[in-house]
Coordinates of C-alpha atoms in Angstrom, one line a residue:
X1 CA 0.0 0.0 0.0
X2 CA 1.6 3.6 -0.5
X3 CA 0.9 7.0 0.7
X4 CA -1.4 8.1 -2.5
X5 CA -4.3 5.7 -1.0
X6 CA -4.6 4.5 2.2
X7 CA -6.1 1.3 4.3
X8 CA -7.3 1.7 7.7
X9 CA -9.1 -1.4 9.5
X10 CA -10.9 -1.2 12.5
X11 CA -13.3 -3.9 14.1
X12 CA -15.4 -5.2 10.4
X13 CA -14.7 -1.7 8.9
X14 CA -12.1 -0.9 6.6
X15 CA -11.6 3.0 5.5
X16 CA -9.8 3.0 2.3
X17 CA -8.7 6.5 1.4
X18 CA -7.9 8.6 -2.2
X19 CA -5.2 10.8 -0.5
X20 CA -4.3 13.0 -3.5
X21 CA -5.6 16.3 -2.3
X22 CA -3.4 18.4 -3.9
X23 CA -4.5 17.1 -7.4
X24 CA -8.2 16.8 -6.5
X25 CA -7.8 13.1 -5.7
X26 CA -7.3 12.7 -9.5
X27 CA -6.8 8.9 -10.8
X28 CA -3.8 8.4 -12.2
X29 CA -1.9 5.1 -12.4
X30 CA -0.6 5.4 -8.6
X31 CA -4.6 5.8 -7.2
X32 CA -5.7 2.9 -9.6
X33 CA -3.3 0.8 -8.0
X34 CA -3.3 1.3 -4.8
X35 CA -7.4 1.3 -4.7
X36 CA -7.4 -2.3 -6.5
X37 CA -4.6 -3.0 -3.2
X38 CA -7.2 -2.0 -1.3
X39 CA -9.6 -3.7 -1.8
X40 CA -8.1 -6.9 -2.3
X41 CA -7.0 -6.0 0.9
X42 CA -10.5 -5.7 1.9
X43 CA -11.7 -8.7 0.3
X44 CA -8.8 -11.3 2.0
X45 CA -9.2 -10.0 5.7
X46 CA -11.8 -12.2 7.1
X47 CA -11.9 -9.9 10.1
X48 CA -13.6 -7.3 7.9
X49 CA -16.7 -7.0 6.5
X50 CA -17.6 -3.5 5.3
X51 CA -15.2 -1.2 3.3
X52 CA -15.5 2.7 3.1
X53 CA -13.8 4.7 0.8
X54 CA -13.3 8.3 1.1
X55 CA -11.3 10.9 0.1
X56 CA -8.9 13.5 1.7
X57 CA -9.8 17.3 1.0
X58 CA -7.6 18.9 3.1
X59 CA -6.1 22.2 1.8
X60 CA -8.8 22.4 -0.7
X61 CA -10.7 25.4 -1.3
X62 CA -13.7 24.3 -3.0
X63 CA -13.9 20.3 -1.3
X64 CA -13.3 17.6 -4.5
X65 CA -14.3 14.2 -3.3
X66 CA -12.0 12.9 -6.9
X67 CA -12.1 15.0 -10.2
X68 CA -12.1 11.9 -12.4
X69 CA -9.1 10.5 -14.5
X70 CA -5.7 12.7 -14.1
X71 CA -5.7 14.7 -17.5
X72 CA -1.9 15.0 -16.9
X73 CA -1.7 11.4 -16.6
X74 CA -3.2 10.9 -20.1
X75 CA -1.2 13.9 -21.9
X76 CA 2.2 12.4 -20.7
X77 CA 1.2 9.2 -22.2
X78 CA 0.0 7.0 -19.1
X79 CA -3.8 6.9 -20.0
X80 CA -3.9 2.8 -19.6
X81 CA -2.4 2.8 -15.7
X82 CA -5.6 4.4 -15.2
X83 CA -7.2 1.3 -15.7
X84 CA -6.6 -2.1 -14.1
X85 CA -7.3 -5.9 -15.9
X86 CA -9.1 -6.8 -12.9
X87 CA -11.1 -3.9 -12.0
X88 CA -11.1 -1.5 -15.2
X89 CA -10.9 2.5 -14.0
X90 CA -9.6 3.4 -11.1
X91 CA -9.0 -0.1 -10.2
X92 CA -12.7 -0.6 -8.8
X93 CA -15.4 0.7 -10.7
X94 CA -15.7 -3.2 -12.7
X95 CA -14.5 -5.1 -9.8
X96 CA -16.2 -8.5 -8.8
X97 CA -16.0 -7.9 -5.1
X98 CA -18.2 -9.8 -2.3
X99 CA -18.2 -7.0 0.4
X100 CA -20.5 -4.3 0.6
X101 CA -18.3 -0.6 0.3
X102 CA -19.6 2.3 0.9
X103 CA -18.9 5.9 -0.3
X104 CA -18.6 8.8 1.6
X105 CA -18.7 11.9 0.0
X106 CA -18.0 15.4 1.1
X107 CA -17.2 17.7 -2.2
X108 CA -17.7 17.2 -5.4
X109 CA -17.9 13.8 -7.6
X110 CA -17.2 14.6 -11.3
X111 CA -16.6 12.3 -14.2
X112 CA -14.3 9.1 -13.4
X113 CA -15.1 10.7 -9.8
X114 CA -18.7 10.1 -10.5
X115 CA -18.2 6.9 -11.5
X116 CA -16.3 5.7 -8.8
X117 CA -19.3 6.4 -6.5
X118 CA -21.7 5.0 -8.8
X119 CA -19.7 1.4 -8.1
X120 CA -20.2 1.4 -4.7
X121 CA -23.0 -0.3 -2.9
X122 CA -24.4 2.8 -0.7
X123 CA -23.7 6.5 -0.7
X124 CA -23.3 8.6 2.4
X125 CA -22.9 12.5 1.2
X126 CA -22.7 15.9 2.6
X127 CA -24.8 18.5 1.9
X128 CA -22.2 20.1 0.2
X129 CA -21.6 17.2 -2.0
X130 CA -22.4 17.4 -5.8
X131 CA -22.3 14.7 -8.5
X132 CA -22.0 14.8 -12.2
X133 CA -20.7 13.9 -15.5
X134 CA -19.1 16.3 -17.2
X135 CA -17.2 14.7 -20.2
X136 CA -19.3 16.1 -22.6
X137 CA -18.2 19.4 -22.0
X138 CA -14.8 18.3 -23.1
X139 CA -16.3 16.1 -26.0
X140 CA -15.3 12.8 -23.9
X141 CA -17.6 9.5 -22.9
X142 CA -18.3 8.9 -19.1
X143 CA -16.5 5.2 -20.1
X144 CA -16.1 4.1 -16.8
X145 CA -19.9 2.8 -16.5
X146 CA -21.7 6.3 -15.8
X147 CA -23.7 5.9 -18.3
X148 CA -25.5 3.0 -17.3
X149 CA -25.2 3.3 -13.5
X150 CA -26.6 6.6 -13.4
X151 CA -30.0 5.8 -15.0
X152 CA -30.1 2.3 -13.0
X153 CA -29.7 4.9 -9.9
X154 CA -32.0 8.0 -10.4
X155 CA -34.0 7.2 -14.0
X156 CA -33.8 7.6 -17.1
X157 CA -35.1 11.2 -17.4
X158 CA -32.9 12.8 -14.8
X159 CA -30.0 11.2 -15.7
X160 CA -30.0 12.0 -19.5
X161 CA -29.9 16.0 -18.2
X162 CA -27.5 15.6 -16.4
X163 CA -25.2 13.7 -18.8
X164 CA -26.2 16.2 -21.7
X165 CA -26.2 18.8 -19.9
X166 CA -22.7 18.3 -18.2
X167 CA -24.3 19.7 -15.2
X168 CA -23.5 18.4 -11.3
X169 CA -26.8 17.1 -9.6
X170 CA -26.3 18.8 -5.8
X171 CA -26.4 16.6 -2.8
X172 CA -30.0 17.0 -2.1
X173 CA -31.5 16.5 -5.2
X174 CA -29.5 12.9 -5.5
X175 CA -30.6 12.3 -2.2
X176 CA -34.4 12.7 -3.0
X177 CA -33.8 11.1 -6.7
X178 CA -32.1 7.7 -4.6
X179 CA -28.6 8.2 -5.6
X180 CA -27.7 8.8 -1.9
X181 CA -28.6 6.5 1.2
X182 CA -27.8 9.2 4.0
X183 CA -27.2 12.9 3.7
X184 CA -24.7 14.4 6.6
X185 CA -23.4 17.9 7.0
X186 CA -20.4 19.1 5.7
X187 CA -17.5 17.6 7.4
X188 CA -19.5 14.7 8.7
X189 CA -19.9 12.0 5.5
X190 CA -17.0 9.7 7.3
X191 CA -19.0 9.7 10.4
X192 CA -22.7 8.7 9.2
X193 CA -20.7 6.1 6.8
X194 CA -19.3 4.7 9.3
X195 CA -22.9 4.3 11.4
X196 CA -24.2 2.6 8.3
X197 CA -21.3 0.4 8.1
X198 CA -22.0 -0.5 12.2
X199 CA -25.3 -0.9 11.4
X200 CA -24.6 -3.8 8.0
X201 CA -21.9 -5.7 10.4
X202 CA -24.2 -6.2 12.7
X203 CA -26.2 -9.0 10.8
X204 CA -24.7 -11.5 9.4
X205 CA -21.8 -11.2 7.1
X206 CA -22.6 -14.3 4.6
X207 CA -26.4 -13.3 4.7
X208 CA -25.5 -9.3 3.3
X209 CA -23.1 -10.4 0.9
X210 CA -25.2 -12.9 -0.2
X211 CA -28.6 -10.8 -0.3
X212 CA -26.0 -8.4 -2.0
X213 CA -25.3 -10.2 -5.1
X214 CA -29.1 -10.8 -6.0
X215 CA -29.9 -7.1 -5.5
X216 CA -26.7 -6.0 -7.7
X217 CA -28.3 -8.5 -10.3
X218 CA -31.7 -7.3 -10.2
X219 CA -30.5 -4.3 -12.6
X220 CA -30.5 -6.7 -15.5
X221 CA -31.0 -10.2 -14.7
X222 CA -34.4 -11.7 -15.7
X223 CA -37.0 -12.9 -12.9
X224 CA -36.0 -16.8 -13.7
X225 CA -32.3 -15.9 -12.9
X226 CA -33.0 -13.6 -9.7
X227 CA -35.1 -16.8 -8.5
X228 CA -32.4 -19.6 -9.1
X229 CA -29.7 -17.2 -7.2
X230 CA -32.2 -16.2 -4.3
X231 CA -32.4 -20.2 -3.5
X232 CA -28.8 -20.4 -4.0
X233 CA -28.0 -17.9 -2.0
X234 CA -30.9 -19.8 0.8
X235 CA -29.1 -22.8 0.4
X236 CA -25.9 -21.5 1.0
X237 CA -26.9 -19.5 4.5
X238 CA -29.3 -22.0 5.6
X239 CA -26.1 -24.6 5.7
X240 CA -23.6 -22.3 7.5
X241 CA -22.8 -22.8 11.3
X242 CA -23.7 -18.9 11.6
X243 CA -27.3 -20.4 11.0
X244 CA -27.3 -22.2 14.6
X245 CA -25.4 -19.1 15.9
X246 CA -28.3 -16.8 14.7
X247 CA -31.2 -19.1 15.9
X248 CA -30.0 -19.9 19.6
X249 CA -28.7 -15.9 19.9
X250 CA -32.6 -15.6 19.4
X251 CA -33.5 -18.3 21.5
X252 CA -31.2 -16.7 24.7
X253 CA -32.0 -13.3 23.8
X254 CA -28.5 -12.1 23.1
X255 CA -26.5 -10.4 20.7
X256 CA -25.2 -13.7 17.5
X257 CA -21.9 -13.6 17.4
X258 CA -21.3 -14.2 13.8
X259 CA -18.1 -15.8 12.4
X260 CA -19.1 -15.7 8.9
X261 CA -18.7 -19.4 7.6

């Protein structure tokens, strides 16, 4: 792991920061890497079960959560470190991953930024948070999946204006469109993200990632297909010693103490 993006576990919660703040947390091939590092990281520590990724803004005037793909990066001739085999932009936004991670956001999200957020699972953001795809503007394609996600995440109508329009959609507005899970006031994104991530590693780790995957799949998969993984997914629970663990935790009216297996 290096400087440019950190990994910080504690208890189930990972916080995986961009720490580029003097470049707007821009992705070049450094921040691609080390966010695919993270979240293998993530993925192969059993005592984890939530990630968060945020970004540092310190220094900033005008907070930048991550400006998208380091223009620098590409003029000097090191567009394809921006991209990863395993996990396409930035390292993440295509990566098969079983853990839920969630985004906290406190400035704005802008192109490959955007898109970054768009592949997370859940969205914690500031009220002085803002989120848009701006390649247009430039006469670029959001290629990094925004322009699929964002219509899967607010509908079809708002998210053609603001992909034609170039225009950021503020905080609020993506709240009440379903973009964002929790809104938090400026300065306080990490915190609430980090309540929500308390709250998912409270139940049981195989159950959410497994619940997970069918919801992910719901975006395109047919009704036949959702069906056959829901009583996969059943099967797989229902045959796990976290099961037992769950039901007697009932039964004794205490807390489970979930291993995950």
């Amino acid at each position: 792991m290096s400087d440019i993006v950190t990994y910080e576990a504690n208890g189930r919660i990972a916080v995986i920061t961009l720490n580029r703040p003097e470049a707007r947390n821009a992705v070049n091939g450094d921040v691609a890497e080390g966010l695919e590092a993270a979240i293998d990281r993530l993925e192969a520590d059993d005592a984890v079960w939530v990630g968060i990724i945020q970004a540092n803004t310190e220094g900033q005037s005008r907070p930048v959560f991550c400006a998208g793909a380091d223009l620098k990066a590409i003029n000097s001739g090191d567009a394809a470190r921006l991209n990863t085999e395993r996990g396409g932009f930035a390292g993440f936004v295509y990566r098969e991953r079983r853990k839920p991670v969630i985004v906290a956001v406190d400035g704005l999200a802008t192109a490959g930024g955007c898109e970054i957020v768009l592949a997370a699972d859940l969205v914690v953001a500031s009220t002085q948070s803002a989120f848009g795809l701006a390649e247009v503007k430039r006469n670029l394609i959001a290629g990094a999946g925004g322009l699929f996600r964002l219509p899967r995440a607010i509908g079809q109508a708002a998210a053609m204006e603001a992909i034609l329009t170039g225009e950021p959609i503020p905080a609020e507005r993506a709240f009440s469109l379903g973009l964002v899970s929790r809104l938090a006031a400026p300065g306080e994104a990490l915190a609430e993200a980090t309540k929500l991530a308390e709250q998912i590693s409270q139940s049981a780790p195989m159950a959410v990632w497994e619940s997970r995957q069918v919801v992910l799949a719901a975006a395109y998969a047919d009704d036949a297909t959702l069906k056959k993984m829901t009583n996969d997914a059943m099967r797989k629970v229902m045959s796990s010693e976290d099961l037992k663990e769950g039901l007697t935790a009932f039964i004794e009216k205490r807390p489970p103490n979930w291993q995950g297996r």
